[in-house]
Coordinates of C-alpha atoms in Angstrom, one line a residue:
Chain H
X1 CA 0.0 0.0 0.0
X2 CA 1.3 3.8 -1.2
X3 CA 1.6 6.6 1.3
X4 CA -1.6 8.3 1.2
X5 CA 0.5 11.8 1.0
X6 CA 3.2 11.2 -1.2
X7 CA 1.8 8.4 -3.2
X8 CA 5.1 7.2 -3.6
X9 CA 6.7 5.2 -1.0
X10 CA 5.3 2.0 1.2
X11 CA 2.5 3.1 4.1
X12 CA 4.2 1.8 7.4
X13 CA 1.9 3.3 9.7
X14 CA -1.2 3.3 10.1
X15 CA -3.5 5.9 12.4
X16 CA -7.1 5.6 12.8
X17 CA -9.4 8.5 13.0
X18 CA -13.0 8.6 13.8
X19 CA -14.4 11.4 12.2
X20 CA -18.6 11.5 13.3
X21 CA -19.5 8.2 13.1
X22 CA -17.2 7.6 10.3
X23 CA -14.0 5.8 10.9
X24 CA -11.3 6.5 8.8
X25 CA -7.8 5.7 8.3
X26 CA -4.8 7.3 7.3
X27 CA -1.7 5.1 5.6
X28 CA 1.3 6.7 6.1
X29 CA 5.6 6.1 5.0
X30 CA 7.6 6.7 8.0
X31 CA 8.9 10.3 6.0
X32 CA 5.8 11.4 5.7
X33 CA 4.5 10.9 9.1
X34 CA 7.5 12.4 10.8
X35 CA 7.0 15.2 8.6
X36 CA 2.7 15.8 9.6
X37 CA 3.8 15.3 13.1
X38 CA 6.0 18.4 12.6
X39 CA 3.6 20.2 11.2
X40 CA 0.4 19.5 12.6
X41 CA -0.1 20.1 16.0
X42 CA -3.3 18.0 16.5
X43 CA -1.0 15.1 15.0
X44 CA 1.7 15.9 17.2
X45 CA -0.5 15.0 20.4
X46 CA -0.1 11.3 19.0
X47 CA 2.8 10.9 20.9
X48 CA 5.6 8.4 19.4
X49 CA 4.2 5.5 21.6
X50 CA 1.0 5.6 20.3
X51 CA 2.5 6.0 16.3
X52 CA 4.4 2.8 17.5
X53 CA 1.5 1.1 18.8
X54 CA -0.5 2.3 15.7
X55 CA 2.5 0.2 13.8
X56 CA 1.4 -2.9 15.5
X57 CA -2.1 -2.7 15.9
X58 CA -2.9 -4.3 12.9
X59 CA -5.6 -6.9 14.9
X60 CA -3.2 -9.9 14.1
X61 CA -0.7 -8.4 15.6
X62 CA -2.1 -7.3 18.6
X63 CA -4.0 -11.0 19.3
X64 CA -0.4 -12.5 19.2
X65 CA 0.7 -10.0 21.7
X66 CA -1.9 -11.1 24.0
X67 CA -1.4 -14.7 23.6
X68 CA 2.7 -13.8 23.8
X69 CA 1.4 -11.9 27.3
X70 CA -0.4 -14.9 28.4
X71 CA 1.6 -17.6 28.0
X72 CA 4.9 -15.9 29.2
X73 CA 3.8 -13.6 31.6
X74 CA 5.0 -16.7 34.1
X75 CA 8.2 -17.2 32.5
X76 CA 11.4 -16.1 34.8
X77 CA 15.1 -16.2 34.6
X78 CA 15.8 -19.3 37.9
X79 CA 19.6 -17.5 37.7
X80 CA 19.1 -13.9 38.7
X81 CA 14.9 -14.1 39.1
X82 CA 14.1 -11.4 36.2
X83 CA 11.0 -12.5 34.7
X84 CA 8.9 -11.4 31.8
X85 CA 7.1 -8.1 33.3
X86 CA 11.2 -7.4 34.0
X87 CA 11.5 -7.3 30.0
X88 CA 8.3 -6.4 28.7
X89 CA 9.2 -2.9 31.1
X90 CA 13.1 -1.9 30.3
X91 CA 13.6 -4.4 26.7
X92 CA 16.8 -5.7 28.7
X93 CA 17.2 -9.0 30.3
X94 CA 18.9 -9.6 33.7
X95 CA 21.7 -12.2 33.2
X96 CA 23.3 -14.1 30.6
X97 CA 21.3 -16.9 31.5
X98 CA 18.3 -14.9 30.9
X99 CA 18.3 -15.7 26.9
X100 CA 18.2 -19.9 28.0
X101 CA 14.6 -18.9 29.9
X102 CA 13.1 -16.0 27.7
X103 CA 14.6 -17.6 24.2
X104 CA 11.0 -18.4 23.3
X105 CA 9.7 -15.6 24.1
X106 CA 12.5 -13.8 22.4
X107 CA 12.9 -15.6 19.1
X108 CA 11.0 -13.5 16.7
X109 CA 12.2 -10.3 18.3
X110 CA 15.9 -11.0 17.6
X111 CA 15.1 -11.8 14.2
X112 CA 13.1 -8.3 13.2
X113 CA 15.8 -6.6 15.0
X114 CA 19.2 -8.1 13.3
X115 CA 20.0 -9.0 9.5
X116 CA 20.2 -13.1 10.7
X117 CA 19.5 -15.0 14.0
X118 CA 22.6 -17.3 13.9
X119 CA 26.3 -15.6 15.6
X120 CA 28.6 -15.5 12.6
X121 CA 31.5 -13.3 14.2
X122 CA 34.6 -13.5 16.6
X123 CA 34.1 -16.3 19.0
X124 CA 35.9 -15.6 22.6
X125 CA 39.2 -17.5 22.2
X126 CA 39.8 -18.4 19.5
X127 CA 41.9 -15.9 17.3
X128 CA 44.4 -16.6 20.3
X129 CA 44.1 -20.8 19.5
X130 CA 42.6 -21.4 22.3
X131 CA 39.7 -23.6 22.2
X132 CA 36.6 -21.4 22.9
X133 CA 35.0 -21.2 26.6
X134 CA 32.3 -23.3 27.4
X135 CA 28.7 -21.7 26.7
X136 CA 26.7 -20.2 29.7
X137 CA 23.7 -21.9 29.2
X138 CA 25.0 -24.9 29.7
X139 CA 23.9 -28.5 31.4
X140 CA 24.0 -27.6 35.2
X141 CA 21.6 -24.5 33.8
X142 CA 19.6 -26.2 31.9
X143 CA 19.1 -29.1 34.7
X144 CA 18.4 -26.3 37.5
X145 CA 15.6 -24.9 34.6
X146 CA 14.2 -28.5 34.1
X147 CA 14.0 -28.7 38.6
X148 CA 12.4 -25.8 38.6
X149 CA 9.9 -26.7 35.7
X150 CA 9.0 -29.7 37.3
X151 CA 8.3 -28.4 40.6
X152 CA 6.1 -26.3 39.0
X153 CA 4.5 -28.8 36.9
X154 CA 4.0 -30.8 40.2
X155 CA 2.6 -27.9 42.0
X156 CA -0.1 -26.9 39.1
X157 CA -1.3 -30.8 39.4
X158 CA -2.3 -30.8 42.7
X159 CA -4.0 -27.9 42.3
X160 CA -5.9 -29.2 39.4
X161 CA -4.8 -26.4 37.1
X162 CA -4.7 -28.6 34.0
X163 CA -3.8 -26.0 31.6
X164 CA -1.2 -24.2 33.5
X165 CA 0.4 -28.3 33.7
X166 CA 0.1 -28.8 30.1
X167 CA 1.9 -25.7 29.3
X168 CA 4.5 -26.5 32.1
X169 CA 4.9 -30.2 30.4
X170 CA 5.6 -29.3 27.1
X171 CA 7.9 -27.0 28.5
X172 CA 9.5 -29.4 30.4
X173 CA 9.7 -31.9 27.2
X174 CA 11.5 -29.0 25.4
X175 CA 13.9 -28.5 27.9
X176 CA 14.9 -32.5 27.9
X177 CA 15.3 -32.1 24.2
X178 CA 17.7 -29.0 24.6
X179 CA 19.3 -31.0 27.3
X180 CA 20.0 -33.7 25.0
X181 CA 21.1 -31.8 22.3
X182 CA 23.4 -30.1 24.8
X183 CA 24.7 -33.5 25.8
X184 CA 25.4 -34.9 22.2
X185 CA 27.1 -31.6 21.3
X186 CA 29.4 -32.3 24.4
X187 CA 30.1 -35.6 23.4
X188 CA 31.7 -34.5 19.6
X189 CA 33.7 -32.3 21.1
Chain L
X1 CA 41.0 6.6 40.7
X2 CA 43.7 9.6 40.1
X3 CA 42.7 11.7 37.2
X4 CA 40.5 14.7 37.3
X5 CA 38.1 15.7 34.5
X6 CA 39.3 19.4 34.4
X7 CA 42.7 18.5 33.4
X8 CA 41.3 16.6 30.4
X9 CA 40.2 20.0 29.3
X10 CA 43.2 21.0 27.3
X11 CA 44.7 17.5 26.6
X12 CA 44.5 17.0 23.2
X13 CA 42.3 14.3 21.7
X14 CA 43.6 12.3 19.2
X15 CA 40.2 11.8 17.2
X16 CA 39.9 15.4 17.0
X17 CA 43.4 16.9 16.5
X18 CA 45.3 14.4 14.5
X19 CA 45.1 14.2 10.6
X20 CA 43.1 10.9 9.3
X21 CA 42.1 9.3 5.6
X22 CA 39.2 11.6 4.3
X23 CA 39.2 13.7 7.5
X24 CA 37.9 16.6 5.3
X25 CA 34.6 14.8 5.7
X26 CA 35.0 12.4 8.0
X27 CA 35.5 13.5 11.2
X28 CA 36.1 10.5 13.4
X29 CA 35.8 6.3 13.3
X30 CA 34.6 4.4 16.2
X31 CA 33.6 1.2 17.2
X32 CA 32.7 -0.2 20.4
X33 CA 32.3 -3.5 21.7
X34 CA 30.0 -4.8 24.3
X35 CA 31.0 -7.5 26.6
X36 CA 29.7 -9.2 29.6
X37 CA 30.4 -11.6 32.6
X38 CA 29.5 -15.2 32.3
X39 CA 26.8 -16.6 35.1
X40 CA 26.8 -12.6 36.5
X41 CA 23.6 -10.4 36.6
X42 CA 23.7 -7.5 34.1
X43 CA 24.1 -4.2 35.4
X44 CA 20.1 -3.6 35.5
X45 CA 19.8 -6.4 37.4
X46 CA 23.0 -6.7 39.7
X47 CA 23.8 -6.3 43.5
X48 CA 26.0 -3.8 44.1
X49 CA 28.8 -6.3 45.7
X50 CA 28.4 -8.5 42.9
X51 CA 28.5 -5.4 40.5
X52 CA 31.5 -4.1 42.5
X53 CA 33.2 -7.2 42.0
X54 CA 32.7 -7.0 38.1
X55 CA 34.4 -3.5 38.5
X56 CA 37.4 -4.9 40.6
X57 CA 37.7 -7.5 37.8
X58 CA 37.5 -5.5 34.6
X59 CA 39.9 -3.3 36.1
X60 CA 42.7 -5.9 36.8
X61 CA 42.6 -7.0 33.3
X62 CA 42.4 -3.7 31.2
X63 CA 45.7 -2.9 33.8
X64 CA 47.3 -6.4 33.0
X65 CA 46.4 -6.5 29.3
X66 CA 48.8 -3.5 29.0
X67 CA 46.6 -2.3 25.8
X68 CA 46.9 1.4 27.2
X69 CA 50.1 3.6 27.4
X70 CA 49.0 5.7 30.2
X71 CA 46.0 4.8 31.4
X72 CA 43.4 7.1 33.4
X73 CA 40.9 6.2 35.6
X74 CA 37.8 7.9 36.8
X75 CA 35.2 6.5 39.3
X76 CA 32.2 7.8 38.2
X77 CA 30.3 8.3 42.0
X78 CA 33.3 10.4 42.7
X79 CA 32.9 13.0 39.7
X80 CA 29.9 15.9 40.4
X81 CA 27.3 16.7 37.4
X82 CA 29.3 19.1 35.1
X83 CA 32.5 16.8 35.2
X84 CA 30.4 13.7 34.0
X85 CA 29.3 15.9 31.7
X86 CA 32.4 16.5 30.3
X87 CA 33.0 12.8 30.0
X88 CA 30.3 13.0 27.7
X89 CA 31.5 15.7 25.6
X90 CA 34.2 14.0 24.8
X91 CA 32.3 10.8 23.8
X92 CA 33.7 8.7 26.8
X93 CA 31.1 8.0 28.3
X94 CA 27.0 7.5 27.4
X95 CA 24.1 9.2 28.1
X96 CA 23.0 5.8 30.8
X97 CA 26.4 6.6 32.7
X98 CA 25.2 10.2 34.3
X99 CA 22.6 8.1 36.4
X100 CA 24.1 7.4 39.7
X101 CA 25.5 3.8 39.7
X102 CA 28.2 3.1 42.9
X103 CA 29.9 0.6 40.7
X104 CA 30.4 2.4 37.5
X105 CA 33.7 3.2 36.4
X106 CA 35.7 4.5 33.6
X107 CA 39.3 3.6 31.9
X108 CA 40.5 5.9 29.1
X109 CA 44.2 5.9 27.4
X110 CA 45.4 9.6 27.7
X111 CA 45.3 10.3 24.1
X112 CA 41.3 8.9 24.9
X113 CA 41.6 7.1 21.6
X114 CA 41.1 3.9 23.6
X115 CA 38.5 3.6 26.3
X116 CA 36.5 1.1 28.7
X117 CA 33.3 1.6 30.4
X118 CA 32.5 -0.4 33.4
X119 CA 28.9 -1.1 34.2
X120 CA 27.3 0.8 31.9
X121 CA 24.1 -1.1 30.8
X122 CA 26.6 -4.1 29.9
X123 CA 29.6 -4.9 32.3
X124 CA 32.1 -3.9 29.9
X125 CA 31.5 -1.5 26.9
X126 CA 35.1 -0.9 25.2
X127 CA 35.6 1.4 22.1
X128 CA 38.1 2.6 19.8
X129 CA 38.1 6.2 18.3
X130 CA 40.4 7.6 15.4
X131 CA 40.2 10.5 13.3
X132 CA 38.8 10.3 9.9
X133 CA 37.4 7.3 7.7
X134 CA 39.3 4.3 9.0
X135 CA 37.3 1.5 10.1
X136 CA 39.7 -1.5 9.3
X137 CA 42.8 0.0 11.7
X138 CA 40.3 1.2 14.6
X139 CA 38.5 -2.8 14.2
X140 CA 42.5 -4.0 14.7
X141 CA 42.6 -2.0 17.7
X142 CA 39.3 -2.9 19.4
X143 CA 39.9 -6.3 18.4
X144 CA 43.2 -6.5 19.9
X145 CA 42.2 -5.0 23.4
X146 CA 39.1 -7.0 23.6
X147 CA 41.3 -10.1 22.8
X148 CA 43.9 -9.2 25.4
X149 CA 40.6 -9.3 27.8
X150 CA 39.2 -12.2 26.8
X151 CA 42.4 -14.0 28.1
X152 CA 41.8 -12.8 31.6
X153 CA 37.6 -12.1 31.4
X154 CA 35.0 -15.0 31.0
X155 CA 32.6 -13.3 28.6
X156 CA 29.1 -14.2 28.4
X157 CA 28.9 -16.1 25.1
X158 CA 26.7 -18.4 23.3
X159 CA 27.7 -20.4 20.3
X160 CA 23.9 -19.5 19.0
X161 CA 23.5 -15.9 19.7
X162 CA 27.3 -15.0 20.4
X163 CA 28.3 -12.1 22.8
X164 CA 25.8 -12.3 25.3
X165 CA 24.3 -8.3 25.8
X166 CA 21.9 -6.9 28.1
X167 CA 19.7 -5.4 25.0
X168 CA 18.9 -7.6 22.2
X169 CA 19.6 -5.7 20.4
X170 CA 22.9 -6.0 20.5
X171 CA 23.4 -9.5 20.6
X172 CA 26.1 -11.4 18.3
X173 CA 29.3 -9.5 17.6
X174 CA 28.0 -6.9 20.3
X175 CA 29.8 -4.3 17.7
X176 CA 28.4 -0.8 16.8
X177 CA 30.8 0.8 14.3
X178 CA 30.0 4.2 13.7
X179 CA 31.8 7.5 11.3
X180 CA 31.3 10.8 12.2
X181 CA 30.6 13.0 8.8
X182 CA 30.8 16.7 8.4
X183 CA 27.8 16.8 5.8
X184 CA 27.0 20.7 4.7
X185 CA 26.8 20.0 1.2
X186 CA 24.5 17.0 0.9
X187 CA 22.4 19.3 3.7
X188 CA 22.7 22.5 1.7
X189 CA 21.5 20.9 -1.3
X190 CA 18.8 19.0 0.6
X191 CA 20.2 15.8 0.3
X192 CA 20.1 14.2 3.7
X193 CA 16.7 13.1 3.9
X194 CA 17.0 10.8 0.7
X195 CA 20.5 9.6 2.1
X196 CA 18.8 8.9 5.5
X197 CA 16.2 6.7 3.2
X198 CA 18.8 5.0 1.6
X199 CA 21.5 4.1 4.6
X200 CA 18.0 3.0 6.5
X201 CA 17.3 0.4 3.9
X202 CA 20.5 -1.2 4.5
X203 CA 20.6 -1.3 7.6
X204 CA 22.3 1.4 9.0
X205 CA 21.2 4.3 10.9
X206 CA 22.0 8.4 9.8
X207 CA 21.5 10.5 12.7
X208 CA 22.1 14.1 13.6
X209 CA 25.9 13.9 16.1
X210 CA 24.1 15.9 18.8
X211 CA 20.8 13.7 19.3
X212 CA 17.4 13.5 18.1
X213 CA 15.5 16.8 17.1
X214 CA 19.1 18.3 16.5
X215 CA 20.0 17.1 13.2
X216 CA 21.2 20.3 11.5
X217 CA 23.7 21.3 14.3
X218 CA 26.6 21.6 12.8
X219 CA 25.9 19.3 10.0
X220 CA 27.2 16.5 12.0
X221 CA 26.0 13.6 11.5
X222 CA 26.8 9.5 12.5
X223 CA 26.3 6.7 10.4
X224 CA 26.0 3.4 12.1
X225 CA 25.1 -0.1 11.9
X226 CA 21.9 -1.1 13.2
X227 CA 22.2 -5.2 13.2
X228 CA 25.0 -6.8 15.0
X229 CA 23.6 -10.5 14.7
X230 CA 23.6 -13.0 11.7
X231 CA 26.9 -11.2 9.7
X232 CA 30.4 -11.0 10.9
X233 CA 32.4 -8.0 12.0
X234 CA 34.2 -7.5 8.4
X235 CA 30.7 -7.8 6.5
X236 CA 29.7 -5.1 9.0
X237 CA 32.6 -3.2 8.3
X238 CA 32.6 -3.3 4.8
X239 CA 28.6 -2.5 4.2
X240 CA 29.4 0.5 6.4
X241 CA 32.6 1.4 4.8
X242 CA 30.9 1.4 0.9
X243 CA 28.1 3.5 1.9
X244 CA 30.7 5.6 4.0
X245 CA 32.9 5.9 0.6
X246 CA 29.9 6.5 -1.3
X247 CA 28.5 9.1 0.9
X248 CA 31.8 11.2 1.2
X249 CA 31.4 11.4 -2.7
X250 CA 28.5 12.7 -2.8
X251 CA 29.0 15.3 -0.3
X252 CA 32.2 16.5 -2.8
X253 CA 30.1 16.4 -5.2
X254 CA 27.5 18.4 -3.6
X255 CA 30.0 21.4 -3.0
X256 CA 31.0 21.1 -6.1
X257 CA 28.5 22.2 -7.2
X258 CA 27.5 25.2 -4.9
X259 CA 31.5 26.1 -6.2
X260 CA 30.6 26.2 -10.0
X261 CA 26.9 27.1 -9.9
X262 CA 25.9 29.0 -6.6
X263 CA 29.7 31.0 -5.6
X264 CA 28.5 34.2 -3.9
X265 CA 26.1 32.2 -1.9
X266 CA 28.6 29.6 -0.5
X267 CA 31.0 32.5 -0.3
X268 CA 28.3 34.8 1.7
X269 CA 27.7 31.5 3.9
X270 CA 31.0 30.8 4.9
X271 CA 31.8 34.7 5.1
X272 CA 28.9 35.2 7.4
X273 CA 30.1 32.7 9.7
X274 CA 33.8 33.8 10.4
X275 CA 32.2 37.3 10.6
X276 CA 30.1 36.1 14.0
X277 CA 32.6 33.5 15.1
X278 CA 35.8 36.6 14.9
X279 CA 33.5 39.6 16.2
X280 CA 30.4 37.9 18.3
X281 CA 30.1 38.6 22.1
X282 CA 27.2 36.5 22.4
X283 CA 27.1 32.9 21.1
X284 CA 24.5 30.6 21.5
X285 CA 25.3 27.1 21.1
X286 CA 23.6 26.1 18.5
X287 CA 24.5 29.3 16.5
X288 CA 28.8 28.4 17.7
X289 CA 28.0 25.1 16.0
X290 CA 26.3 26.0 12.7
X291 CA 28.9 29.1 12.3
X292 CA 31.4 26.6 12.8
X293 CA 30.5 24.0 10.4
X294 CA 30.4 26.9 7.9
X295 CA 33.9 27.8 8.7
X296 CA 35.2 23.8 8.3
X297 CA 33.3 24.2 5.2
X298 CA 35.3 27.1 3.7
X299 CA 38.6 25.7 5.2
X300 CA 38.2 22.4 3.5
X301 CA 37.6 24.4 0.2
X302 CA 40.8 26.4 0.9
X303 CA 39.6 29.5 1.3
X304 CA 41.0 30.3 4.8
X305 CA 44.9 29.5 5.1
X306 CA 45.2 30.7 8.4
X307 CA 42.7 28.7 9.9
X308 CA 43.2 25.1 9.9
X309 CA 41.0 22.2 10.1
X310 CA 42.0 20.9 13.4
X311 CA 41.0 24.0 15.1
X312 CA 37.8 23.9 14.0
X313 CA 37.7 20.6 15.3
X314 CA 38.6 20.9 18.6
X315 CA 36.4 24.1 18.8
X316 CA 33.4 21.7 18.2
X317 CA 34.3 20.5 21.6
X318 CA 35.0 23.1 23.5
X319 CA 32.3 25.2 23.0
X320 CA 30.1 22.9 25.1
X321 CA 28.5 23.5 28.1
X322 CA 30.5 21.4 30.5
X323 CA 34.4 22.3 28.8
X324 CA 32.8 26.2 28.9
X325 CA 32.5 25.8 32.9
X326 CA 35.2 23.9 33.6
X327 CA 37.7 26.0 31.9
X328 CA 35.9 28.6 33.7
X329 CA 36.2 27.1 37.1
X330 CA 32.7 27.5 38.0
X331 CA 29.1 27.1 37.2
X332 CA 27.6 29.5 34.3
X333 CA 24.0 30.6 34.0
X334 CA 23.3 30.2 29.9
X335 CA 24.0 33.5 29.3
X336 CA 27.3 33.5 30.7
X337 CA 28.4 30.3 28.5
X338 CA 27.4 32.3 25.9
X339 CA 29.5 35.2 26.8
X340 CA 32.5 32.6 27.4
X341 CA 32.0 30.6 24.0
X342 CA 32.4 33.8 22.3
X343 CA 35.3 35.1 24.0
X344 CA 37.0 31.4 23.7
X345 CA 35.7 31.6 19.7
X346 CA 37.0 35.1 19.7
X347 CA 40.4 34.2 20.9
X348 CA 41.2 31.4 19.4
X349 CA 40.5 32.5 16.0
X350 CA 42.6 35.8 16.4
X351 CA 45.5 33.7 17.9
X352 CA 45.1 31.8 14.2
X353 CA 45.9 35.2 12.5
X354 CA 48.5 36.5 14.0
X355 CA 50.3 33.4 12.9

């Protein structure tokens, strides 16, 4: 879709007006909008959060928020405690070990922030020919994770909160998977 | 903990008053690299013991990696307002390092083209700085002291996502490289917004030197890249250094033309300028820095022998608020700066011509 004022470039944002009873919307390129909330002072009282929020608010969007909100909101960090309010708040994690708990949750942020998702740069180590230092997230992490995971699981049965469990358990069955993974990986090298 | 802010104020900075490749439009090269302790909370999340403990550390291996010739070390909780502020000026520390932290900390080599933040909003943030357009000789240098720590500092790494960062968005080579260009041409010629355009499709970010909502300042402007995960340092380096190159010739271009086809106004801009920077008694900064990029302008095109290009470099700096009041010894109102930026303007310029 073309900007709706210069016709020319891509309409990234997208502000809804209700004009009477009429609702109408306005496609916008990022120039363009910059340059109306510049000039127009009624414009200008859409602060830059709401633009943003206008960016996402396409309905699909916004439902996969939700969902996102749901199902992490009782995700935390069983190194330094952060957990996902932490995150949704500052946009920073708490430890290192924070990207094992919130990688999920993280996944498709990384990607529309960066030109890849996969590390393809200088690795710690090695351009002195030393072997490179083991990885943070590693087995004693991800066994503390799975503990914790299980209590959890344990806690949400008794209490007959099946749908919290079944979250918990295919959590947990992830986590073995990783675990694995991590444990072949250790045996090659 | 021995060196003072103030008597920073008339070292010499390398970046700023040594020659580099291209330095008629490039002003400086930088990259930075950020860095963190394995199985320890980030700074937004740390103790202050355990954060203390991540200073004590850094500071033992930036002193036994021997990467600077004469180190200097500041403890941030110790400095007041306008001497962090100076800090800043200077481009040694970040805007996130003025909020009070007991464990932040800063090492800086004396010529300040190497430099080490501790605690900032990663443990370790360390950068390079040179004058002009180099990126491949400041990425040896940054590469070199970050190696050198590595030896003696278990970073936070992941074979997956790489350097392990507080943000995001700065995971993988944790690397922001970043050149400083002098732009008056392309902005006199309304050119920067299609450049901004073009540099934002690939990646990289254009933005005015002295923050948002300032971009004409002094026609300073820093190009950067945005992504630091899913590419390697050198593909980094080299996307940035092509639209760098490609930039720098259309600015030359750009005042090229205004030469050929518009003389008596480029010659009435630039002559404007010298005529408030050598007479004013009352500078704003906004006006010090505009007048100023006019005069780099008409320096670079020759038209002032007695001036060179490295003045108007380091006047850049030190028309700020914070160098203003330290060289002053005191606070100033805003008036008052503007009173001393003139007088320091005033001075240094007439100093030129008696030459």
């Amino acid at each position: 879709m073309l900007c709706d004022i210069c016709h020319k470039n891509t309409a990234t944002i997208h502000i809804q007006e209700i004009v009477g009873s009429e609702k109408k919307t306005l496609h916008l390129c990022q120039e363009c909008a910059t340059r109306k909330a510049q000039e127009d002072s009624s414009f200008q009282a859409l602060n830059l959060a709401e633009v943003l929020y206008n960016i996402s608010s396409q309905l699909n969007a916004e439902k996969k928020q939700e969902t996102a909100d749901q199902e992490h909101s009782g995700i935390f960090c069983s190194t330094c405690g952060w957990d996902y309010e932490g995150f949704r708040k500052t946009g920073r994690l708490g430890c290192p070990d924070c990207y094992h708990a919130f990688y999920d949750t993280l996944k498709s942020a990384i990607g529309a922030m960066h030109r890849g998702t996969t590390h393809t740069g200088k690795v710690p180590g090695v351009s002195q020919g030393k072997a490179p230092k083991r990885a943070p997230m590693d087995k004693a992490i991800l066994k503390r994770e799975l503990e914790k995971l299980q209590n959890l699981l344990n806690a949400a049965v008794a209490g007959e909160e099946f749908e919290r469990a079944a979250i918990l358990r295919d959590k947990i069955n992830e986590l073995k998977e990783q675990l694995k993974g991590e444990e072949d990986h250790a045996d090659q090298a | 903990m021995r060196t003072r802010p103030e008597e920073l104020i008339n070292s010499p900075l390398s970046w700023l008053a040594d020659s580099g490749p291209d330095d008629d439009i490039a002003i400086s090269t930088r990259i930075r690299l950020a860095r963190n302790f394995s199985g320890t909370p980030f700074p937004i999340a740390g103790n202050q013991e355990a954060l203390l403990q991540v200073r004590d550390l850094s500071l033992d291996a930036i002193r036994q990696s021997e990467s600077m010739l004469d180190p200097m070390e500041f403890d941030l909780p110790a400095l007041n307002e306008v001497e962090k502020q100076l800090l800043l000026e200077r481009r040694l520390i970040s805007r996130e390092m003025l909020t009070p932290n007991a464990a932040a900390c800063l090492v800086a080599d004396r010529d300040e083209s190497l430099a080490a933040m501790i605690n900032e909003e990663d443990h370790l943030r360390i950068q390079a700085l040179s004058p002009g357009f180099q990126l491949k000789t400041v990425w040896d240098r940054i590469n070199q002291f970050d190696d050198a720590l590595s030896r003696r500092i278990p970073y936070a790494f992941d074979a997956r996502l790489g350097f392990l960062t507080s943000c995001p968005s700065n995971l993988g080579t944790g690397m922001r490289a970043s050149v400083m260009l002098h732009l008056p041409g392309l902005a006199m010629s309304g050119q920067i917004a299609a450049v901004k355009q073009a540099t934002g499709k690939l990646g990289l970010a254009i933005r005015g030197f002295y923050g948002e909502g300032s971009d004409n300042f002094g026609n300073l402007y820093q190009i950067s890249n945005q992504s630091t995960l899913g590419e390697s340092e050198m593909q980094i380096i080299d996307r940035l250094s092509s639209i760098v190159s490609q930039i720098i010739i259309h600015e030359k271009k750009s005042r090229n033309f205004l030469l050929e086809n518009k003389q008596s106004y480029l010659l009435n801009h630039v002559g404007r300028a010298y005529g408030i920077l050598r007479h004013g008694y009352l500078i704003s900064s906004e006006e010090a820095l505009n007048s100023l990029s006019a005069l780099r302008l008409g320096v670079d095109m020759g038209m002032f022998s007695s001036v060179d290009i490295h003045t108007v470099n380091e006047l850049f700096l030190h028309v700020q608020p914070a160098h203003l009041q330290l060289r002053a010894g005191r606070e100033l109102s805003s008036e008052e700066r503007d009173t001393e930026r003139a007088t320091l303007i005033r001075e240094t310029l007439k100093a030129k011509r008696g030459r």
